[in-house]
Coordinates of C-alpha atoms in Angstrom, one line a residue:
Chain A
X1 CA -11.9 21.8 -15.7
X2 CA -8.3 21.4 -16.5
X3 CA -8.5 22.9 -20.1
X4 CA -9.0 26.5 -18.8
X5 CA -5.8 26.1 -16.9
X6 CA -3.5 24.6 -19.1
X7 CA -3.0 27.0 -21.9
X8 CA -0.4 28.9 -20.5
X9 CA 2.4 27.8 -18.5
X10 CA 2.3 30.6 -15.8
X11 CA -1.1 30.1 -14.8
X12 CA -1.8 28.0 -11.6
X13 CA -5.1 25.9 -11.6
X14 CA -7.4 26.7 -8.5
X15 CA -6.0 23.7 -6.6
X16 CA -2.3 24.8 -7.1
X17 CA -1.5 22.5 -10.2
X18 CA 0.5 23.6 -12.9
X19 CA -0.6 21.5 -15.5
X20 CA 1.8 22.0 -18.4
X21 CA 4.6 20.8 -15.8
X22 CA 2.5 17.6 -15.1
X23 CA 1.8 17.1 -18.8
X24 CA 5.6 17.5 -19.5
X25 CA 6.0 14.4 -16.9
X26 CA 3.7 12.6 -19.2
X27 CA 6.2 13.3 -22.2
X28 CA 9.1 12.1 -20.3
X29 CA 7.1 8.4 -19.9
X30 CA 6.9 8.1 -23.6
X31 CA 10.9 7.8 -23.7
X32 CA 12.5 4.5 -23.2
X33 CA 13.7 3.4 -19.7
X34 CA 17.0 4.6 -18.4
X35 CA 18.4 3.4 -15.0
X36 CA 21.1 4.8 -12.6
X37 CA 23.0 3.1 -10.1
X38 CA 25.5 4.7 -7.6
X39 CA 28.1 1.8 -6.4
X40 CA 30.8 2.1 -3.8
X41 CA 33.4 2.8 -6.3
X42 CA 31.5 3.0 -9.7
X43 CA 28.5 4.7 -11.1
X44 CA 26.2 2.8 -13.7
X45 CA 24.0 4.2 -16.4
X46 CA 21.8 1.7 -18.3
X47 CA 19.4 2.5 -20.9
X48 CA 16.8 0.6 -23.3
X49 CA 18.0 1.4 -26.7
X50 CA 15.3 2.3 -29.1
X51 CA 15.3 0.2 -32.4
X52 CA 17.0 2.2 -35.0
X53 CA 15.4 2.1 -38.6
X54 CA 17.4 0.4 -41.3
X55 CA 18.9 3.3 -43.1
X56 CA 19.6 5.4 -39.8
X57 CA 23.0 5.6 -38.5
X58 CA 23.0 4.1 -34.9
X59 CA 25.7 6.6 -33.5
X60 CA 23.1 9.5 -33.6
X61 CA 20.6 7.9 -31.5
X62 CA 22.3 8.3 -28.1
X63 CA 20.6 8.3 -24.8
X64 CA 23.7 8.4 -22.7
X65 CA 25.9 11.7 -23.3
X66 CA 29.2 12.9 -21.7
X67 CA 29.0 16.5 -20.3
X68 CA 32.5 16.5 -19.4
X69 CA 35.4 14.0 -18.6
X70 CA 34.0 13.1 -15.4
X71 CA 30.3 13.7 -15.5
X72 CA 27.5 12.1 -17.9
X73 CA 23.8 11.9 -18.1
X74 CA 21.0 9.7 -19.4
X75 CA 17.6 11.2 -20.3
X76 CA 14.3 10.3 -21.3
X77 CA 11.7 12.0 -23.2
X78 CA 11.7 14.6 -25.9
X79 CA 15.0 14.1 -28.0
X80 CA 15.3 17.7 -29.2
X81 CA 14.6 19.1 -25.8
X82 CA 17.5 17.0 -24.5
X83 CA 19.9 18.1 -27.2
X84 CA 19.5 21.6 -26.2
X85 CA 19.8 20.9 -22.6
X86 CA 23.1 18.8 -23.1
X87 CA 24.5 21.4 -25.2
X88 CA 24.0 24.1 -22.7
X89 CA 25.3 21.9 -19.8
X90 CA 28.2 21.3 -21.9
X91 CA 29.2 25.0 -22.5
X92 CA 28.6 25.7 -18.8
X93 CA 31.2 22.6 -17.8
X94 CA 33.8 24.2 -19.9
X95 CA 33.0 27.8 -18.9
X96 CA 33.4 26.8 -15.3
X97 CA 36.5 25.2 -15.8
X98 CA 38.1 28.2 -17.6
X99 CA 36.7 30.8 -15.1
X100 CA 37.2 28.6 -11.8
X101 CA 40.2 26.5 -13.1
X102 CA 38.3 23.4 -11.7
X103 CA 35.9 20.9 -13.3
X104 CA 32.2 21.3 -12.2
X105 CA 31.1 19.2 -9.3
X106 CA 28.2 16.7 -10.4
X107 CA 25.8 18.9 -7.9
X108 CA 26.7 22.1 -9.5
X109 CA 26.0 20.7 -13.2
X110 CA 22.9 19.1 -11.9
X111 CA 21.8 22.4 -10.6
X112 CA 22.4 24.3 -13.5
X113 CA 20.3 21.9 -15.6
X114 CA 17.8 22.2 -12.9
X115 CA 17.6 25.9 -12.8
X116 CA 17.6 26.0 -16.2
X117 CA 14.4 23.7 -16.5
X118 CA 12.6 25.9 -13.8
X119 CA 13.1 29.0 -15.7
X120 CA 11.1 27.7 -18.6
X121 CA 8.3 26.7 -16.0
X122 CA 7.9 30.3 -15.0
X123 CA 8.2 32.3 -18.7
X124 CA 5.5 33.7 -20.6
X125 CA 5.1 31.8 -23.9
X126 CA 7.5 28.8 -23.2
X127 CA 6.8 25.4 -22.4
X128 CA 8.8 23.3 -19.8
X129 CA 11.6 20.9 -21.4
X130 CA 10.0 17.3 -21.8
X131 CA 12.9 15.6 -20.2
X132 CA 14.1 14.1 -17.1
X133 CA 17.7 13.5 -16.5
X134 CA 20.0 10.9 -14.7
X135 CA 23.4 12.8 -14.0
X136 CA 26.2 10.4 -12.8
X137 CA 29.8 11.2 -12.1
X138 CA 32.7 11.4 -9.7
X139 CA 33.7 14.8 -7.7
X140 CA 37.2 15.5 -6.9
X141 CA 36.8 14.1 -3.5
X142 CA 36.4 10.8 -4.9
X143 CA 32.8 10.3 -4.2
X144 CA 30.5 8.9 -6.5
X145 CA 27.1 10.7 -7.3
X146 CA 23.9 10.3 -8.8
X147 CA 21.3 12.8 -9.3
X148 CA 17.7 13.0 -11.0
X149 CA 16.1 15.9 -12.6
X150 CA 12.6 16.3 -13.8
X151 CA 10.6 18.8 -15.9
X152 CA 9.6 21.0 -13.0
X153 CA 13.1 21.7 -12.3
X154 CA 13.6 19.8 -9.0
X155 CA 16.7 17.6 -8.4
X156 CA 17.5 15.0 -5.9
X157 CA 20.3 12.6 -5.0
X158 CA 19.7 9.0 -5.2
X159 CA 21.2 5.7 -4.7
X160 CA 19.5 4.2 -7.6
X161 CA 16.7 5.5 -9.7
X162 CA 14.9 4.8 -13.2
X163 CA 13.3 7.3 -15.6
X164 CA 11.0 7.1 -18.8
X165 CA 8.5 4.2 -19.5
X166 CA 7.9 1.7 -16.9
X167 CA 10.2 3.7 -14.4
X168 CA 7.9 2.4 -11.4
X169 CA 8.4 -1.0 -12.2
X170 CA 12.2 -0.5 -12.3
X171 CA 12.1 1.4 -9.3
X172 CA 10.3 -1.2 -7.1
X173 CA 12.7 -3.6 -8.3
X174 CA 15.3 -1.4 -7.3
X175 CA 14.2 -0.8 -3.9
X176 CA 13.8 -4.6 -3.3
X177 CA 17.3 -5.4 -4.8
X178 CA 19.4 -2.8 -4.0
X179 CA 21.5 -3.7 -1.0
X180 CA 25.0 -3.3 0.2
X181 CA 25.9 -6.8 -1.2
X182 CA 24.5 -5.9 -4.7
X183 CA 26.8 -2.6 -4.9
X184 CA 29.7 -4.1 -3.2
X185 CA 31.7 -4.9 -6.4
X186 CA 31.8 -3.0 -9.6
X187 CA 30.8 -6.1 -11.4
X188 CA 27.8 -6.5 -8.9
X189 CA 26.7 -3.1 -9.6
X190 CA 26.5 -3.4 -13.5
X191 CA 24.6 -6.7 -13.1
X192 CA 22.0 -4.9 -11.0
X193 CA 21.5 -2.4 -13.7
X194 CA 21.2 -4.9 -16.4
X195 CA 18.9 -7.0 -14.2
X196 CA 16.5 -3.8 -13.4
X197 CA 16.7 -3.1 -17.3
X198 CA 15.9 -6.6 -18.2
X199 CA 12.5 -6.4 -16.3
X200 CA 11.0 -4.0 -18.8
X201 CA 13.0 -4.3 -21.8
X202 CA 11.1 -6.1 -24.4
X203 CA 13.7 -7.8 -26.4
X204 CA 16.6 -8.7 -24.0
X205 CA 20.0 -8.0 -23.7
X206 CA 20.6 -6.6 -27.4
X207 CA 18.5 -3.7 -26.6
X208 CA 20.5 -2.4 -23.6
X209 CA 23.2 0.2 -23.5
X210 CA 25.4 0.5 -20.7
X211 CA 28.0 3.3 -19.4
X212 CA 30.0 3.3 -16.3
X213 CA 32.3 5.7 -14.7
X214 CA 34.9 4.5 -12.4
X215 CA 37.0 6.7 -9.8
X216 CA 39.8 8.7 -11.8
X217 CA 38.7 7.1 -14.9
X218 CA 37.0 8.2 -18.0
X219 CA 33.5 7.3 -19.1
X220 CA 33.3 3.9 -20.7
X221 CA 30.7 2.7 -23.2
X222 CA 30.2 -0.8 -23.0
X223 CA 30.0 -2.6 -26.5
X224 CA 27.2 -4.8 -27.4
X225 CA 29.4 -8.0 -26.8
X226 CA 30.4 -6.7 -23.5
X227 CA 26.6 -6.4 -22.4
X228 CA 25.8 -9.6 -24.0
X229 CA 28.3 -11.3 -21.9
X230 CA 26.9 -9.8 -18.6
X231 CA 23.4 -10.8 -19.7
X232 CA 24.4 -14.4 -20.2
X233 CA 26.1 -14.6 -16.9
X234 CA 22.9 -13.2 -15.4
X235 CA 21.0 -15.8 -17.2
X236 CA 23.4 -18.7 -15.9
X237 CA 22.9 -17.3 -12.4
X238 CA 18.9 -17.1 -12.8
X239 CA 19.0 -20.7 -14.0
X240 CA 21.2 -22.1 -11.1
X241 CA 19.2 -20.4 -8.5
X242 CA 16.1 -22.0 -10.0
X243 CA 17.9 -25.5 -10.1
X244 CA 18.7 -25.2 -6.4
X245 CA 15.0 -24.3 -5.7
X246 CA 13.6 -27.1 -7.6
X247 CA 16.3 -29.4 -5.7
X248 CA 15.1 -27.9 -2.5
X249 CA 11.6 -28.6 -2.9
X250 CA 12.2 -32.2 -4.0
Chain O
X1 CA -19.3 35.2 -23.4
X2 CA -16.5 35.8 -21.0
X3 CA -13.0 37.7 -21.6
X4 CA -10.2 35.6 -19.9
X5 CA -7.2 37.4 -18.3
X6 CA -5.1 37.0 -22.0
X7 CA -8.0 38.9 -23.7
X8 CA -9.4 35.7 -25.5
X9 CA -13.3 35.7 -25.8
X10 CA -14.5 32.4 -24.5
X11 CA -18.2 31.3 -24.9
X12 CA -19.6 30.5 -21.4
X13 CA -21.6 27.3 -21.5
X14 CA -25.4 28.4 -21.3
X15 CA -28.2 26.1 -20.2
X16 CA -31.1 28.2 -21.7
X17 CA -30.1 27.0 -25.2
X18 CA -28.8 28.9 -28.2
X19 CA -29.2 32.7 -28.2
X20 CA -29.4 32.8 -32.1
X21 CA -32.9 31.8 -33.0
X22 CA -32.4 32.9 -36.7
X23 CA -29.8 30.1 -37.3
X24 CA -32.1 27.5 -36.3
X25 CA -34.8 28.5 -38.6
X26 CA -32.4 28.5 -41.6
X27 CA -31.1 25.0 -40.7
X28 CA -34.5 23.4 -40.8
X29 CA -34.8 24.0 -44.6
X30 CA -33.0 21.2 -46.1
X31 CA -32.3 21.5 -49.7
X32 CA -32.2 18.3 -52.0
X33 CA -28.4 18.8 -52.4
X34 CA -27.8 18.6 -48.6
X35 CA -30.1 15.8 -48.3
X36 CA -27.9 14.0 -51.1
X37 CA -24.7 14.7 -49.3
X38 CA -26.1 13.4 -45.9
X39 CA -27.3 10.1 -47.7
X40 CA -23.9 9.9 -49.1
X41 CA -22.2 10.3 -46.0
X42 CA -24.4 7.9 -44.2
X43 CA -23.7 5.2 -46.8
X44 CA -19.9 5.9 -46.6
X45 CA -20.2 5.5 -42.7
X46 CA -22.4 2.4 -42.8
X47 CA -21.1 -0.5 -40.7
X48 CA -21.0 -3.6 -43.1
X49 CA -20.7 -7.3 -41.8
X50 CA -19.4 -9.6 -44.4
X51 CA -17.6 -13.0 -45.0
X52 CA -14.0 -12.0 -46.3
X53 CA -13.6 -15.1 -48.3
X54 CA -16.8 -14.7 -50.1
X55 CA -17.0 -10.9 -49.8
X56 CA -20.5 -11.4 -49.4
X57 CA -22.7 -9.3 -46.6
X58 CA -24.0 -11.3 -43.7
X59 CA -28.0 -11.3 -44.3
X60 CA -28.9 -11.5 -40.6
X61 CA -26.8 -10.2 -37.7
X62 CA -23.8 -12.5 -36.5
X63 CA -25.3 -13.8 -33.3
X64 CA -28.6 -14.6 -34.8
X65 CA -27.0 -16.7 -37.3
X66 CA -24.8 -18.6 -34.9
X67 CA -25.9 -19.5 -31.4
X68 CA -23.3 -18.1 -28.8
X69 CA -22.5 -19.3 -25.3
X70 CA -19.4 -17.0 -24.6
X71 CA -18.4 -14.2 -26.6
X72 CA -14.9 -12.3 -25.7
X73 CA -14.4 -8.8 -27.3
X74 CA -11.1 -7.3 -27.4
X75 CA -11.0 -3.6 -28.3
X76 CA -7.8 -1.6 -29.0
X77 CA -4.3 -2.9 -29.7
X78 CA -3.1 -4.1 -26.4
X79 CA -6.2 -6.3 -25.7
X80 CA -6.2 -7.5 -29.2
X81 CA -2.5 -8.7 -28.8
X82 CA -3.3 -10.3 -25.4
X83 CA -6.0 -12.4 -27.0
X84 CA -4.0 -13.2 -30.1
X85 CA -1.2 -14.5 -28.1
X86 CA -2.9 -16.4 -25.1
X87 CA -6.1 -17.3 -26.4
X88 CA -6.1 -17.6 -30.3
X89 CA -2.7 -19.5 -29.8
X90 CA -4.3 -22.2 -27.8
X91 CA -6.9 -23.4 -30.1
X92 CA -8.2 -23.6 -33.7
X93 CA -10.2 -20.5 -34.3
X94 CA -12.2 -19.9 -37.7
X95 CA -13.1 -16.6 -39.1
X96 CA -16.9 -16.1 -39.5
X97 CA -16.8 -12.6 -40.5
X98 CA -15.5 -9.2 -40.4
X99 CA -16.9 -5.6 -39.8
X100 CA -15.8 -3.0 -42.4
X101 CA -16.3 0.5 -41.4
X102 CA -14.9 3.9 -42.2
X103 CA -14.6 7.1 -40.1
X104 CA -12.5 10.2 -40.1
X105 CA -10.1 8.0 -37.7
X106 CA -9.3 5.4 -40.2
X107 CA -6.0 5.3 -41.8
X108 CA -6.8 3.7 -45.2
X109 CA -9.0 5.6 -47.5
X110 CA -9.9 2.6 -49.5
X111 CA -13.4 1.3 -48.3
X112 CA -13.8 -1.2 -50.8
X113 CA -10.9 -3.7 -50.8
X114 CA -10.0 -4.8 -47.3
X115 CA -6.4 -6.5 -47.2
X116 CA -5.7 -9.3 -44.4
X117 CA -3.5 -6.8 -42.5
X118 CA -6.2 -4.2 -42.5
X119 CA -9.3 -5.9 -41.3
X120 CA -10.8 -3.7 -38.7
X121 CA -13.1 -6.0 -36.6
X122 CA -12.9 -9.9 -37.1
X123 CA -14.9 -12.4 -35.5
X124 CA -13.8 -15.9 -35.0
X125 CA -15.4 -19.0 -33.4
X126 CA -13.6 -22.0 -31.7
X127 CA -13.8 -25.0 -34.2
X128 CA -13.9 -27.4 -31.2
X129 CA -16.7 -25.5 -29.5
X130 CA -18.6 -23.2 -32.2
X131 CA -20.8 -21.6 -29.6
X132 CA -17.4 -19.9 -28.3
X133 CA -17.0 -16.4 -30.2
X134 CA -14.0 -14.0 -30.3
X135 CA -13.8 -10.5 -31.9
X136 CA -10.7 -8.7 -32.3
X137 CA -11.5 -4.7 -32.8
X138 CA -8.4 -2.7 -33.5
X139 CA -10.2 0.1 -35.1
X140 CA -12.0 3.2 -33.7
X141 CA -15.9 2.9 -33.8
X142 CA -17.3 6.5 -34.0
X143 CA -20.2 7.2 -31.8
X144 CA -22.8 7.2 -34.7
X145 CA -21.5 3.8 -35.8
X146 CA -21.8 1.9 -32.5
X147 CA -25.4 1.3 -32.4
X148 CA -25.2 0.0 -36.2
X149 CA -22.2 -2.3 -34.9
X150 CA -24.5 -3.6 -32.0
X151 CA -27.2 -4.2 -34.2
X152 CA -25.1 -5.8 -37.2
X153 CA -23.5 -8.0 -34.6
X154 CA -25.9 -8.5 -31.7
X155 CA -29.1 -8.3 -33.6
X156 CA -32.3 -6.6 -32.7
X157 CA -33.4 -9.1 -30.1
X158 CA -30.5 -10.9 -28.5
X159 CA -30.6 -14.2 -26.6
X160 CA -29.8 -13.9 -22.8
X161 CA -28.1 -16.9 -22.2
X162 CA -24.5 -15.9 -23.4
X163 CA -21.8 -14.6 -21.3
X164 CA -19.9 -11.5 -22.7
X165 CA -16.3 -10.4 -21.9
X166 CA -15.1 -7.2 -23.1
X167 CA -11.1 -6.3 -22.7
X168 CA -10.0 -2.6 -23.3
X169 CA -7.4 -0.1 -22.6
X170 CA -7.3 3.5 -21.5
X171 CA -4.8 6.1 -20.7
X172 CA -4.1 6.3 -16.9
X173 CA -4.5 9.8 -17.0
X174 CA -8.4 9.5 -17.7
X175 CA -8.6 7.7 -14.2
X176 CA -10.0 10.0 -11.7
X177 CA -8.8 9.6 -8.3
X178 CA -7.8 11.7 -5.2
X179 CA -4.3 10.3 -5.5
X180 CA -1.7 11.7 -8.0
X181 CA -1.1 9.8 -11.3
X182 CA 2.5 9.2 -10.6
X183 CA 1.6 7.1 -7.7
X184 CA -0.6 4.8 -9.5
X185 CA 0.7 1.3 -9.9
X186 CA 0.2 1.5 -13.5
X187 CA -0.9 -0.7 -15.6
X188 CA -3.8 -1.8 -13.5
X189 CA -6.8 -3.4 -14.2
X190 CA -10.5 -2.3 -13.2
X191 CA -13.7 -4.2 -13.9
X192 CA -17.5 -3.1 -14.6
X193 CA -20.1 -5.4 -15.0
X194 CA -23.8 -5.7 -15.7
X195 CA -26.4 -6.5 -13.2
X196 CA -26.9 -10.1 -14.7
X197 CA -23.2 -11.0 -14.3
X198 CA -23.0 -12.9 -11.1
X199 CA -19.4 -14.5 -11.2
X200 CA -16.8 -12.3 -9.3
X201 CA -14.4 -10.3 -11.0
X202 CA -10.7 -10.9 -10.8
X203 CA -9.8 -7.2 -9.9
X204 CA -11.4 -4.4 -8.1
X205 CA -14.4 -2.8 -9.8
X206 CA -14.3 0.7 -11.4
X207 CA -15.2 3.3 -9.0
X208 CA -17.0 6.2 -9.3
X209 CA -16.7 9.1 -10.9
X210 CA -14.8 7.0 -13.7
X211 CA -16.9 6.2 -16.6
X212 CA -16.3 4.0 -19.8
X213 CA -16.0 5.3 -23.2
X214 CA -16.6 4.2 -26.8
X215 CA -17.5 1.0 -28.0
X216 CA -16.9 -1.0 -24.7
X217 CA -19.5 1.3 -23.3
X218 CA -21.9 0.7 -26.0
X219 CA -21.6 -3.1 -25.8
X220 CA -21.9 -2.9 -21.9
X221 CA -25.0 -0.5 -22.2
X222 CA -26.6 -2.7 -24.8
X223 CA -26.1 -5.9 -22.4
X224 CA -27.4 -4.0 -19.6
X225 CA -30.6 -3.0 -21.2
X226 CA -31.1 -6.5 -22.7
X227 CA -30.2 -8.2 -19.5
X228 CA -27.3 -10.1 -20.8
X229 CA -24.4 -11.0 -18.3
X230 CA -21.4 -8.9 -19.3
X231 CA -18.2 -7.9 -17.7
X232 CA -15.5 -5.3 -19.1
X233 CA -11.9 -5.6 -17.9
X234 CA -10.3 -2.1 -18.3
X235 CA -6.6 -1.7 -18.0
X236 CA -5.4 1.6 -17.4
X237 CA -1.9 2.0 -18.6
X238 CA 0.6 5.1 -19.4
X239 CA 1.7 3.5 -22.7
X240 CA -1.1 3.4 -25.2
X241 CA 0.8 1.9 -28.2
X242 CA 1.6 -1.8 -28.1
X243 CA 3.5 -2.5 -25.1
X244 CA 4.4 -5.8 -23.3
X245 CA 3.8 -4.7 -19.8
X246 CA 0.4 -3.4 -20.7
X247 CA -0.8 -6.6 -22.3
X248 CA 0.6 -8.8 -19.5
X249 CA -1.5 -6.9 -17.0
X250 CA -4.5 -8.7 -18.6
X251 CA -2.9 -12.0 -17.2
X252 CA -5.2 -12.2 -14.2
X253 CA -8.4 -12.7 -16.5
X254 CA -6.9 -15.9 -17.6
X255 CA -7.9 -17.5 -14.2
X256 CA -11.6 -16.4 -14.5
X257 CA -14.5 -18.5 -15.7
X258 CA -14.7 -16.2 -18.8
X259 CA -11.4 -17.6 -20.3
X260 CA -11.5 -21.1 -18.6
X261 CA -10.6 -23.9 -20.8
X262 CA -9.5 -21.5 -23.5
X263 CA -5.9 -21.0 -22.6
X264 CA -3.3 -23.9 -22.7
X265 CA 0.2 -23.1 -23.2
X266 CA 1.1 -19.8 -21.3
X267 CA 4.8 -19.8 -21.7
X268 CA 4.6 -20.2 -25.3
X269 CA 2.3 -17.5 -25.7
X270 CA 4.5 -15.3 -23.7
X271 CA 7.0 -16.1 -26.5
X272 CA 4.7 -15.2 -29.1
X273 CA 3.9 -12.1 -27.6
X274 CA 7.4 -11.1 -27.5
X275 CA 7.7 -11.7 -31.1
X276 CA 4.5 -9.8 -31.8
X277 CA 6.0 -6.7 -30.1
X278 CA 9.1 -6.8 -32.0
X279 CA 7.7 -7.0 -35.4
X280 CA 5.1 -4.2 -34.6
X281 CA 7.5 -1.4 -33.3
X282 CA 6.9 2.0 -35.1
X283 CA 9.8 4.3 -35.6
X284 CA 9.6 7.5 -34.3
X285 CA 12.4 10.0 -33.3
X286 CA 10.5 12.4 -31.4
X287 CA 11.0 10.7 -27.9
X288 CA 14.0 8.9 -26.7

């Protein structure tokens, strides 16, 4: 009987569902995976790069976007919806800086994006935004933050999370492997993000894009070579761990 | 008829039948033109089984021509990719025929010339054991064509001493459960078997009120009626296009009796699967 209650966004079904919002969450699953990790002194965003058509300019297919110097986000879902949300968020960041003379806190801009998304779940004639976002950054107090928003307009702080296709698999990996040791150093946090993505990325390191923000530093996008270096390191560690296991069993 | 809140008029379902009897009378009078059109359409939608090399039709149904002890059918691109990489890679398979059909879901309009990349439903048998058959079906078989497909493949009086295994996928949103779909461990496998299938399934059975649709349902119903042991492995996934994790969800079937002895080199098969994924990626800019 879902068909009677999913035509207009403003209609609840008898059992309390807003079907358009739930369908929007399905649209998010069609986007490639993005993972966010909050380390002790670093925040990492890793995404599965979509393969670009031969004649397409790779720079224009970006899943990780800076909202301000100290905040950036990765999204999964409808590309056009993401562009609209990102533009609004960027304008809001600058407007806030001009009005209050302080850069936005990560929580503020996340709340702004979440409120925007919620408005579209309660307006007649509009559909929700079909994107989930992972927003990372450092506040003035030097504390690293990671937030996740979804099409319903909710937002929560996370230590580590994943969105998009196979997000559940990645989240389960993170639940098992996110330990205080694993995020002790910046390098370890970066490796954890790559390892989480390698669980679901279909063609290995060359399809992974990574961005980090360190305390008091600007956003850094990793080049393909740098990602490859980390992937090779991870593969070496895996081999060594397997050798040790086989030695022990012998 | 009922009016909704927004003023649109919706036809309320009525068990008493249609209210307009005049329309029915007019419909019964069929002109020769109508008959012609109907026959043309029926010919266009006919399911043909033929040998691709010679382009000749098979005179009898496939399983009447060859004796069969095991028949594995893959329906849908993920199931087809699984059999291609794990089963077809582990032995020498010879093509014995293909089913050619057209319906509104087909992307090609040319029903006469079938290129090797477009073959919809291809049948193979194992060279070392010709009673083991495999079907790779990557097209949609419409409701009116399913029975024709069954007849052309199984014949009108099928033998009972064969075992059928069907593999297919379905979107997880079709899975009816009291849990929310967000908490389901997709992709996951469910099985449905006929009464005569005595072996255990390698995964939980499909619970009510879930039902099976399309060609897999047609094959399973046919096998139930003719008392042939058959089992359907249904993978519920949230990625219907070709996807590595969905295909790997079929792996538990490799240990069952249905596929025993047919799979040799699993690591090599996984590599082949990865290659298949990269060559089949379709470009779309809507979702990132």
